[in-house]
XYZ file of C-alpha atoms in Angstrom:
669
model
C -2.607 -36.614 23.001
C -3.196 -33.157 24.460
C -5.988 -30.689 23.903
C -5.149 -27.064 23.055
C -6.531 -24.227 25.121
C -9.946 -23.227 23.868
C -10.493 -19.838 22.361
C -13.769 -18.041 22.098
C -14.749 -18.841 18.488
C -15.291 -16.010 16.081
C -17.077 -16.623 12.806
C -15.410 -13.580 11.249
C -11.999 -14.488 9.921
C -8.929 -12.784 11.357
C -8.441 -9.251 10.002
C -11.601 -9.405 7.842
C -14.035 -6.528 8.262
C -17.562 -7.303 9.473
C -19.989 -5.659 7.056
C -23.784 -5.485 6.884
C -25.637 -8.530 5.518
C -28.530 -8.549 3.095
C -30.851 -11.557 2.836
C -30.562 -11.245 -0.918
C -27.115 -12.561 -1.910
C -25.501 -10.116 -4.297
C -23.053 -12.049 -6.510
C -21.201 -9.682 -8.811
C -20.147 -11.763 -11.789
C -18.999 -9.081 -14.199
C -15.478 -9.525 -15.576
C -12.753 -6.988 -14.890
C -10.077 -5.826 -17.298
C -7.208 -6.234 -14.806
C -6.322 -9.733 -16.004
C -7.534 -12.198 -18.584
C -10.358 -13.525 -16.432
C -10.155 -11.747 -13.073
C -13.680 -11.381 -11.717
C -15.538 -10.850 -8.453
C -17.033 -14.150 -7.323
C -18.896 -12.654 -4.334
C -18.803 -8.976 -3.375
C -20.448 -9.945 -0.074
C -17.882 -12.597 0.907
C -16.641 -12.846 4.472
C -13.728 -15.259 4.034
C -10.898 -16.160 1.692
C -11.749 -18.597 -1.073
C -10.689 -22.237 -0.599
C -9.922 -23.532 -4.082
C -9.212 -26.701 -6.102
C -8.868 -27.450 -9.836
C -9.235 -30.678 -11.824
C -7.314 -31.951 -14.859
C -9.901 -30.400 -17.190
C -9.268 -26.907 -15.771
C -12.542 -26.760 -13.853
C -12.282 -24.588 -10.746
C -13.987 -25.440 -7.422
C -14.310 -22.707 -4.770
C -15.832 -22.721 -1.281
C -16.330 -19.576 0.796
C -18.626 -17.745 3.249
C -21.160 -15.069 2.473
C -21.816 -12.521 5.235
C -24.757 -13.132 7.549
C -25.719 -10.821 10.417
C -29.284 -12.084 10.766
C -30.150 -14.052 13.913
C -32.989 -15.709 11.987
C -30.673 -17.363 9.455
C -28.662 -20.133 11.118
C -28.124 -18.158 14.309
C -26.183 -15.419 12.531
C -23.408 -17.661 11.158
C -21.924 -16.959 7.769
C -23.593 -18.784 4.895
C -21.414 -21.542 3.358
C -21.207 -21.205 -0.427
C -19.772 -23.168 -3.377
C -19.262 -22.662 -7.089
C -17.785 -24.665 -9.954
C -16.759 -22.962 -13.199
C -14.354 -23.445 -16.076
C -11.046 -21.591 -15.942
C -11.558 -18.493 -18.070
C -15.292 -18.293 -17.346
C -17.332 -16.793 -14.498
C -19.549 -18.476 -11.905
C -22.835 -19.628 -13.511
C -24.670 -21.010 -10.464
C -23.402 -20.243 -6.942
C -24.722 -22.841 -4.476
C -25.898 -22.149 -0.924
C -25.077 -25.156 1.260
C -27.400 -26.581 3.892
C -26.061 -26.701 7.464
C -27.147 -29.856 9.296
C -27.519 -29.814 13.072
C -25.112 -31.233 15.643
C -26.139 -34.797 14.669
C -27.329 -36.246 11.354
C -30.910 -35.490 10.440
C -31.758 -33.094 13.272
C -32.759 -29.433 13.129
C -30.287 -26.956 14.619
C -31.210 -25.850 18.111
C -32.611 -22.292 18.360
C -29.649 -19.889 18.462
C -27.141 -22.736 18.225
C -23.727 -21.646 16.955
C -23.370 -24.597 14.602
C -21.650 -22.884 11.684
C -18.599 -24.400 10.007
C -15.155 -22.745 10.089
C -14.238 -23.370 6.430
C -15.643 -24.767 3.165
C -12.772 -26.869 1.795
C -13.250 -28.518 -1.644
C -11.673 -31.982 -2.030
C -11.699 -33.849 -5.351
C -12.362 -37.599 -5.251
C -12.467 -40.314 -7.894
C -15.014 -40.703 -10.726
C -16.412 -37.162 -10.508
C -16.961 -37.230 -6.752
C -16.485 -33.874 -5.030
C -16.460 -33.368 -1.269
C -16.936 -30.122 0.611
C -15.460 -30.303 4.094
C -16.727 -28.046 6.898
C -14.884 -28.494 10.225
C -16.846 -27.183 13.243
C -15.101 -25.977 16.389
C -18.222 -25.560 18.547
C -19.759 -28.968 17.837
C -16.361 -30.736 17.657
C -17.257 -32.482 14.425
C -17.037 -32.106 10.645
C -19.835 -31.491 8.140
C -19.313 -33.362 4.863
C -21.247 -32.493 1.709
C -20.902 -34.924 -1.220
C -21.500 -34.529 -4.954
C -21.505 -37.548 -7.253
C -21.960 -35.513 -10.445
C -18.747 -33.511 -10.511
C -19.947 -30.684 -8.285
C -23.192 -30.065 -10.137
C -25.241 -30.626 -6.970
C -24.619 -31.717 -3.385
C -26.485 -33.677 -0.758
C -27.797 -31.940 2.370
C -24.651 -32.831 4.303
C -23.839 -35.349 7.005
C -22.108 -34.851 10.351
C -18.980 -36.849 11.229
C -18.350 -36.859 15.005
C -14.541 -36.771 15.093
C -13.762 -34.545 18.123
C -12.376 -31.843 15.808
C -11.555 -28.914 18.133
C -9.841 -25.996 16.394
C -10.788 -22.500 15.263
C -8.227 -22.402 12.437
C -8.732 -25.096 9.775
C -6.419 -24.595 6.809
C -6.364 -27.758 4.632
C -8.473 -30.836 3.862
C -6.971 -33.754 1.906
C -8.159 -37.147 0.712
C -5.695 -39.947 1.474
C -7.217 -43.247 0.373
C -10.384 -43.654 2.441
C -9.262 -41.125 5.074
C -10.157 -37.448 5.227
C -7.194 -35.471 6.627
C -7.632 -32.081 8.296
C -4.907 -29.626 9.241
C -5.453 -26.661 11.584
C -3.999 -24.495 14.318
C -5.451 -23.117 17.539
C -2.481 -21.898 19.616
C -1.194 -25.463 19.067
C -0.715 -27.535 15.906
C -3.755 -29.697 15.067
C -4.224 -32.758 12.828
C -7.228 -35.031 12.372
C -7.731 -38.186 10.300
C -11.331 -39.338 9.809
C -12.645 -42.211 7.658
C -14.915 -40.940 4.889
C -17.426 -43.507 6.082
C -17.827 -41.421 9.230
C -17.164 -44.303 11.610
C -14.186 -45.323 13.691
C -12.546 -41.889 13.719
C -10.066 -41.119 16.483
C -9.875 -37.893 18.481
C -7.881 -35.100 16.894
C -4.136 -34.966 17.439
C -2.773 -31.847 19.144
C 1.006 -32.129 18.830
C 2.907 -31.810 22.108
C 6.400 -31.288 20.688
C 6.024 -28.087 18.647
C 8.357 -25.104 18.917
C 7.644 -22.663 21.776
C 5.846 -19.392 21.161
C 2.321 -20.349 20.042
C 1.406 -21.609 16.570
C 0.498 -18.705 14.274
C -0.265 -20.612 11.049
C -0.228 -24.173 9.733
C -0.249 -25.913 6.348
C -0.885 -29.588 5.507
C 0.120 -31.514 2.345
C 0.984 -35.021 1.128
C 4.512 -35.935 0.079
C 5.460 -37.941 -3.025
C 4.598 -41.186 -1.210
C 1.194 -40.001 -0.038
C 2.215 -39.432 3.594
C 1.092 -36.241 5.366
C 3.462 -33.443 6.353
C 2.280 -30.451 8.399
C 4.327 -27.251 8.597
C 3.764 -24.378 11.011
C 5.133 -21.015 12.117
C 5.308 -19.823 15.722
C 5.210 -16.431 17.431
C 8.796 -16.397 18.631
C 11.666 -13.908 18.495
C 13.290 -14.437 16.086
C 10.430 -15.951 14.126
C 10.783 -19.674 13.499
C 9.044 -22.573 11.769
C 8.967 -26.341 11.944
C 7.130 -29.345 10.573
C 5.833 -32.769 11.581
C 5.982 -35.719 9.185
C 4.097 -39.011 9.416
C 6.495 -41.921 9.883
C 4.102 -44.730 10.783
C 2.565 -47.671 8.881
C 1.798 -46.877 5.239
C -0.956 -46.654 4.311
C -2.075 -45.695 7.802
C -5.591 -45.997 9.135
C -7.217 -43.122 11.018
C -6.129 -44.355 14.448
C -2.498 -44.698 13.319
C -2.504 -41.281 11.681
C -3.900 -39.685 14.846
C -1.203 -41.281 17.032
C 1.622 -38.805 17.751
C 4.109 -41.639 18.256
C 3.874 -42.193 14.471
C 4.990 -38.610 13.751
C 8.433 -37.010 13.894
C 9.149 -33.310 14.606
C 11.677 -31.222 12.644
C 12.741 -27.571 12.651
C 13.410 -25.237 9.725
C 16.829 -23.694 10.363
C 17.217 -19.936 10.645
C 14.614 -17.199 10.689
C 11.378 -18.329 9.029
C 7.664 -17.576 9.164
C 4.277 -18.110 7.444
C 5.205 -21.455 5.814
C 2.836 -22.847 3.151
C 2.956 -26.383 1.697
C 1.814 -27.932 -1.567
C 2.269 -31.559 -2.563
C 1.437 -34.086 -5.281
C 3.000 -37.251 -6.688
C 5.340 -34.836 -8.462
C 6.816 -33.424 -5.253
C 6.280 -31.486 -2.039
C 7.341 -27.846 -1.629
C 7.433 -25.319 1.209
C 7.063 -21.570 0.639
C 8.082 -19.204 3.472
C 9.399 -15.752 4.364
C 12.907 -16.093 5.795
C 15.724 -14.083 7.299
C 19.273 -14.496 6.085
C 20.517 -15.072 9.640
C 19.135 -14.962 13.219
C 20.265 -11.370 13.738
C 17.380 -10.274 11.534
C 15.006 -10.975 14.425
C 11.403 -10.802 13.287
C 12.250 -9.137 9.982
C 12.358 -11.531 6.993
C 14.539 -10.481 4.100
C 13.662 -12.997 1.372
C 10.922 -15.356 0.168
C 12.154 -18.938 -0.258
C 10.924 -22.261 -1.645
C 12.302 -25.593 -0.409
C 11.814 -28.991 -2.087
C 11.120 -32.010 0.143
C 13.003 -35.305 0.045
C 10.490 -38.009 1.022
C 13.233 -40.567 1.673
C 15.118 -38.449 4.242
C 12.070 -36.423 5.362
C 14.031 -33.209 4.974
C 13.603 -29.984 3.043
C 16.468 -28.983 0.779
C 18.325 -25.698 0.582
C 16.106 -22.617 0.216
C 15.739 -21.209 -3.288
C 15.022 -17.475 -3.199
C 12.271 -16.009 -5.354
C 14.133 -13.255 -7.176
C 14.179 -11.653 -10.563
C 12.966 -8.129 -10.246
C 10.394 -7.014 -7.736
C 12.181 -5.309 -4.829
C 9.070 -4.786 -2.684
C 7.784 -8.100 -1.367
C 5.502 -7.876 1.675
C 7.334 -10.419 3.816
C 4.864 -10.590 6.724
C 1.723 -11.312 4.730
C 2.245 -14.860 3.488
C 1.648 -16.382 0.077
C 0.464 -19.577 -1.575
C 1.973 -22.436 -3.570
C 0.645 -25.191 -5.838
C 2.308 -28.174 -7.519
C 1.167 -30.192 -10.530
C 1.357 -34.011 -10.783
C 4.505 -33.667 -12.904
C 6.225 -31.576 -10.226
C 5.889 -28.113 -11.756
C 5.530 -25.592 -8.923
C 3.838 -22.179 -8.919
C 4.400 -19.807 -5.996
C 2.391 -16.644 -5.312
C 3.463 -13.723 -3.134
C 2.048 -10.199 -2.707
C 4.285 -7.320 -3.729
C 4.187 -3.772 -5.034
C 4.651 -2.768 -8.642
C 5.362 0.955 -8.655
C 2.346 2.327 -6.742
C 0.112 -0.720 -7.299
C -0.097 -3.758 -5.020
C -0.033 -6.983 -7.037
C 0.120 -10.751 -6.743
C 3.354 -12.072 -8.250
C 3.614 -15.622 -9.648
C 6.909 -17.563 -9.889
C 7.137 -20.897 -11.738
C 9.641 -23.757 -11.514
C 9.857 -26.487 -14.141
C 12.989 -28.205 -12.767
C 11.905 -29.564 -9.414
C 12.325 -26.294 -7.545
C 16.000 -25.808 -8.458
C 15.197 -22.393 -9.953
C 12.130 -20.195 -10.364
C 11.161 -17.786 -13.108
C 11.167 -14.013 -12.775
C 7.969 -12.672 -11.158
C 4.862 -12.190 -13.285
C 2.159 -9.799 -12.053
C -1.074 -11.800 -12.353
C -3.582 -9.641 -10.442
C -3.908 -6.291 -8.731
C -4.600 -6.723 -5.044
C -4.921 -3.608 -2.869
C -5.931 -5.685 0.180
C -3.651 -8.724 -0.252
C -2.665 -8.489 3.413
C -6.210 -9.125 4.650
C -6.073 -12.810 3.750
C -3.347 -14.800 2.051
C -4.235 -15.940 -1.468
C -5.041 -19.557 -2.369
C -3.945 -21.139 -5.659
C -4.662 -24.356 -7.595
C -2.629 -25.412 -10.641
C -2.547 -28.188 -13.282
C -0.360 -29.218 -16.189
C -1.628 -28.314 -19.628
C -1.315 -30.506 -22.693
C 1.258 -28.082 -24.056
C 3.610 -28.686 -21.135
C 2.876 -25.403 -19.351
C 0.981 -24.647 -16.165
C -2.507 -23.232 -15.720
C -3.748 -21.989 -12.381
C -6.608 -20.287 -10.599
C -6.118 -17.838 -7.745
C -8.671 -16.870 -5.082
C -8.038 -13.838 -2.873
C -9.797 -11.101 -0.908
C -9.797 -7.598 -2.360
C -12.973 -5.939 -1.128
C -14.835 -9.095 -2.167
C -13.812 -12.597 -3.196
C -11.760 -12.324 -6.409
C -10.710 -14.975 -8.941
C -7.794 -14.639 -11.370
C -5.712 -16.915 -13.569
C -1.961 -16.820 -14.229
C -2.184 -14.561 -17.277
C 0.193 -11.585 -16.852
C -1.350 -8.186 -16.288
C -1.151 -5.802 -19.216
C 1.479 -3.262 -18.234
C 3.398 -0.699 -20.213
C 6.932 -1.989 -20.775
C 9.877 0.377 -20.265
C 11.373 1.886 -23.417
C 13.606 -0.613 -25.267
C 16.642 1.568 -24.520
C 16.070 1.269 -20.758
C 17.644 -1.617 -18.860
C 16.249 -2.962 -15.606
C 18.014 -1.840 -12.427
C 18.220 -3.147 -8.893
C 18.569 -0.814 -5.916
C 20.177 -1.852 -2.629
C 21.059 0.320 0.368
C 23.573 0.427 3.215
C 23.060 2.513 6.358
C 25.792 4.113 8.464
C 25.910 5.438 12.019
C 29.242 6.914 13.059
C 31.956 4.523 11.905
C 29.602 1.512 11.701
C 27.741 0.373 8.577
C 25.393 -2.536 7.955
C 21.985 -3.719 6.859
C 21.075 -4.176 10.535
C 22.334 -1.580 13.012
C 21.619 -1.028 16.701
C 22.234 2.433 18.177
C 21.417 4.066 21.488
C 18.662 6.645 21.862
C 20.037 10.154 21.475
C 22.307 9.254 18.567
C 22.040 11.486 15.501
C 23.705 11.597 12.103
C 22.553 8.266 10.663
C 22.747 8.115 6.865
C 21.715 5.786 4.051
C 23.385 5.311 0.674
C 22.033 3.467 -2.383
C 23.887 1.222 -4.832
C 22.545 0.753 -8.366
C 23.202 -2.409 -10.369
C 22.089 -3.432 -13.847
C 23.241 -3.708 -17.436
C 23.674 0.053 -17.905
C 24.273 0.958 -14.250
C 27.877 2.108 -14.817
C 26.593 5.142 -16.752
C 23.455 5.738 -14.673
C 22.366 9.266 -13.871
C 19.211 10.643 -12.299
C 18.423 10.917 -8.598
C 17.769 8.802 -5.514
C 15.214 9.820 -2.880
C 15.665 8.553 0.697
C 13.074 8.101 3.440
C 13.055 6.579 6.933
C 9.915 4.905 8.336
C 8.818 3.604 11.725
C 6.834 0.685 10.225
C 8.020 -2.055 7.859
C 5.164 -1.234 5.478
C 6.957 1.997 4.482
C 3.671 3.795 3.838
C 3.443 7.578 3.683
C 1.846 7.727 7.127
C 4.811 5.925 8.715
C 7.534 8.212 7.306
C 9.410 9.921 10.148
C 12.374 11.430 8.270
C 12.910 12.749 4.751
C 16.484 11.962 3.739
C 16.271 14.212 0.713
C 16.895 13.662 -3.001
C 20.502 13.100 -4.013
C 22.154 12.949 -7.407
C 23.527 9.899 -9.247
C 26.627 10.191 -11.443
C 28.120 7.282 -13.396
C 26.109 4.844 -11.331
C 27.245 6.204 -7.953
C 24.545 7.655 -5.719
C 25.156 10.384 -3.154
C 24.203 9.480 0.426
C 21.096 10.745 2.160
C 21.009 13.726 4.463
C 21.902 12.802 8.062
C 19.190 12.279 10.656
C 19.149 15.474 12.717
C 16.723 14.586 15.532
C 17.304 11.797 18.028
C 15.004 8.817 17.464
C 13.048 7.136 20.243
C 13.536 3.482 21.123
C 12.126 1.177 18.452
C 12.771 -0.145 14.938
C 13.108 2.000 11.806
C 13.366 1.165 8.088
C 15.152 2.956 5.249
C 13.857 2.941 1.701
C 15.431 4.488 -1.391
C 13.794 5.186 -4.768
C 15.804 5.609 -7.966
C 14.325 7.897 -10.646
C 15.901 6.137 -13.632
C 17.210 7.858 -16.751
C 17.153 7.336 -20.513
C 19.183 4.108 -20.246
C 18.086 2.786 -16.852
C 14.627 1.915 -15.535
C 13.444 3.235 -12.178
C 13.708 0.948 -9.155
C 13.182 0.911 -5.416
C 14.879 -0.802 -2.479
C 12.902 -3.301 -0.433
C 11.135 -2.070 2.665
C 12.644 -3.977 5.579
C 15.905 -4.805 3.809
C 17.557 -2.505 6.349
C 16.613 -2.336 10.031
C 17.760 0.432 12.349
C 17.135 -0.526 15.972
C 17.243 2.197 18.639
C 17.587 1.175 22.285
C 17.654 3.312 25.429
C 21.178 3.970 26.647
C 20.268 2.653 30.076
C 17.804 0.076 31.379
C 16.105 0.849 34.681
C 14.901 -1.613 37.324
C 11.501 -1.780 38.966
C 12.800 -2.258 42.478
C 15.513 -0.930 44.800
C 16.633 -1.572 48.364
C 17.403 0.789 51.237
C 19.278 0.542 54.522
C 17.735 3.763 55.826
C 20.508 6.077 54.674
C 21.127 4.970 51.074
C 19.114 3.426 48.237
C 20.815 0.802 46.041
C 19.677 0.616 42.409
C 20.903 -1.722 39.624
C 21.107 0.245 36.349
C 22.289 -1.385 33.088
C 24.313 0.494 30.489
C 23.188 -0.636 26.995
C 25.517 1.717 25.159
C 28.670 0.711 23.314
C 30.536 3.334 25.383
C 30.496 3.924 29.156
C 27.328 5.578 30.468
C 27.713 8.775 32.478
C 24.480 9.004 34.460
C 22.855 11.345 36.951
C 20.336 9.648 39.240
C 17.478 11.450 40.996
C 14.935 9.873 43.371
C 11.763 11.801 44.163
C 8.238 11.396 45.540
C 5.138 13.496 44.835
C 3.022 14.065 47.964
C -0.430 15.627 48.283
C -1.115 18.720 50.391
C -2.520 18.740 53.920
C -5.984 17.625 54.955
C -6.620 21.090 56.465
C -6.269 22.672 53.035
C -8.732 20.177 51.580
C -11.316 20.894 54.302
C -11.233 24.614 53.456
C -12.445 23.738 49.955
C -9.164 24.429 48.247
C -7.564 21.840 45.983
C -4.592 20.261 47.799
C -1.293 21.225 46.248
C 1.071 18.436 45.240
C 4.619 18.668 46.479
C 7.656 17.011 44.883
C 10.130 15.813 47.477
C 13.645 14.929 46.292
C 14.960 11.939 48.235
C 18.516 11.975 46.934
C 20.764 12.369 43.905
C 24.035 10.944 42.646
C 26.385 10.886 39.662
C 27.920 7.634 38.409
C 29.780 6.049 35.492
C 28.757 2.557 34.291
C 30.942 0.482 31.971
C 29.583 -0.276 28.484
C 27.187 -3.245 28.403
C 27.504 -3.655 32.175
C 25.119 -3.358 35.119
C 26.158 -1.083 37.969
C 24.871 -1.161 41.538
C 24.425 2.524 42.333
C 24.146 3.674 45.954
C 22.247 6.967 46.152
C 22.714 8.767 49.473
C 19.385 9.905 50.935
C 19.041 13.478 52.091
C 17.343 14.456 55.335
C 13.910 14.641 53.744
C 14.454 11.265 52.083
C 15.459 9.536 55.297
C 12.501 11.057 57.143
C 9.995 10.119 54.460
C 11.313 6.562 54.251
C 10.932 6.141 58.034
C 7.426 7.591 57.845
C 6.480 4.890 55.325
C 8.142 2.103 57.303
C 11.017 1.645 54.852
C 8.679 0.831 51.921
C 8.062 3.547 49.352
C 7.137 3.969 45.671
C 9.371 6.638 44.165
C 10.131 8.175 40.775
C 13.549 7.237 39.398
C 14.979 9.655 36.838
C 18.264 8.763 35.140
C 19.896 11.336 32.900
C 22.293 9.771 30.378
C 24.821 11.931 28.537
C 24.815 11.371 24.751
C 26.451 13.123 21.839
C 23.293 15.180 21.283
C 22.856 16.135 24.946
C 21.473 14.501 28.048
C 18.451 12.211 27.712
C 16.371 11.434 30.784
C 14.701 8.055 31.355
C 12.108 7.755 34.132
C 10.099 5.049 35.800
C 8.439 4.268 39.129
C 10.375 1.916 41.387
C 9.473 0.075 44.568
C 11.947 0.820 47.383
C 12.051 -1.919 49.985
C 14.069 -2.386 53.142
C 17.248 -4.342 52.510
C 17.393 -7.760 54.103
C 19.870 -7.978 56.972
C 22.188 -10.933 56.856
C 22.174 -12.812 60.150
C 25.386 -14.428 61.343
C 25.099 -17.616 63.387
C 27.631 -18.176 66.162
C 29.163 -21.620 66.313
C 29.882 -23.023 69.799
C 32.503 -25.619 70.328
């Protein structure tokens, strides 16, 4: 077992704003008209909502209320809980007591003993547990209700060496409480509900390189834990660990890494989320179609798990209409005991951000078209959480908790939206970019290139007769917001379903990634549509890559310059140094003038995708200055690279050092 590197704990959740706290908890319980029973559970919340639902459609939510007062539990957020029926609002929010580092003691003055989550876990015979892992005290607070969540005890402390700032899931597996988390590494902890005999947490040693960014824990069809995770790698990747030890396992066996097996999700994948029940285990993730997509997912997939082979099946893409999924934000998934799965993912519907729900009733083989179930202008602040059950009628009911300027609750009822006229058919808009003679969804060009274009393709029932217009834009961020637009490609006409291409890019783009988006206006027979932001990636790289060091023999300086262009690089190299004026000038009270001294220049040609060793001959001033500084000098390297739009100059400071002299040893016979 290894222990992950400690981070300084922060009681504010990642990307959540820290707002002022009032000692009077303001719980806004008024219903909103956005969905059937969307309401604000706590306008003062400072966390996502951790949620569960029982077979009678009762909803259980834990969360944090803001707390900036040093007199209330040392300034930690206040742990909260509420139980309510699906379709109703919260009648009696409960403030939970925080016990001290050990059972029955009072917290030390100023002690940072707050929990890092409030995770509801449903037990047998109306027992409800609220699980509060604590990073600072390396333990877990457990609150218990024996009356279905009507009231809770004051909480006990389980000393289980829990040591992570990122708890994500709590599960009940027989008599064991299972915790999943991440803190740079991938964390798992199994603790007996009795509070005794718990082993230290398990920090997996054999995870993918790059640093764990998120984790998700669930039970497979046989009741064995599986923990998935995504890492900060390029391209983005994901993997999972599955328990392969004695079944059922005790806490010590579950916390033993030798009883776990590591696996990798093939291809580009990130932000995986798991959900499991006796009806099946599913993984939701944002994926790329192939490794060349780098860090840019292109689709949201669901995979079903085979508990006998411990493998996830082929990815099933969530499709059916919405072209604007926010791939980087992450979603949520739930599965009923019969195996019905419901996946949630944030998206945009025209100008409104929404949560889309997709349902599978055939074991994950296919999913329904997206249904907008809630508006969510801040879906990216915290991924939503969802709980779902089977209904007596054979359908699925679910509750969704998410942050949107306060903790919001919604069900799976579709939003009321105005349907397109009956004569209009849905359309789908895809795009293809071109630079020179090369086209593709992913293109790499050298800085200085101009003339890039984008062209849209319209598909749909009536697309062959489509008219109207397509508007093109290029952005420097994959959010494609107005503030990130860097080029207006104009509005082009559509005739018989064929769209005219955008205007060409007229100004050379700097190194970086850029994203096209096209918007179709629609016409009397075709509904408007929009291409997905991030479905095309235009990568711009500098034509040449410069080193940080060079060597000199006193008369020349040798520099290794790489040509990153698809054609040979014609370069002009200039070495210079800026020197200050004389000390005499400074003593007279005048500001010393700075003088630029050119050390040498040269013109070279470097083959495409090759590195050339360029020897720049030093002039008289260069040789003198190098001797003055004992053959060690920091200089400015300027490389001018000829491109089709002119010469672009790349500069950097390099360290010129004296070249090592090879010594030859004489051999005597």
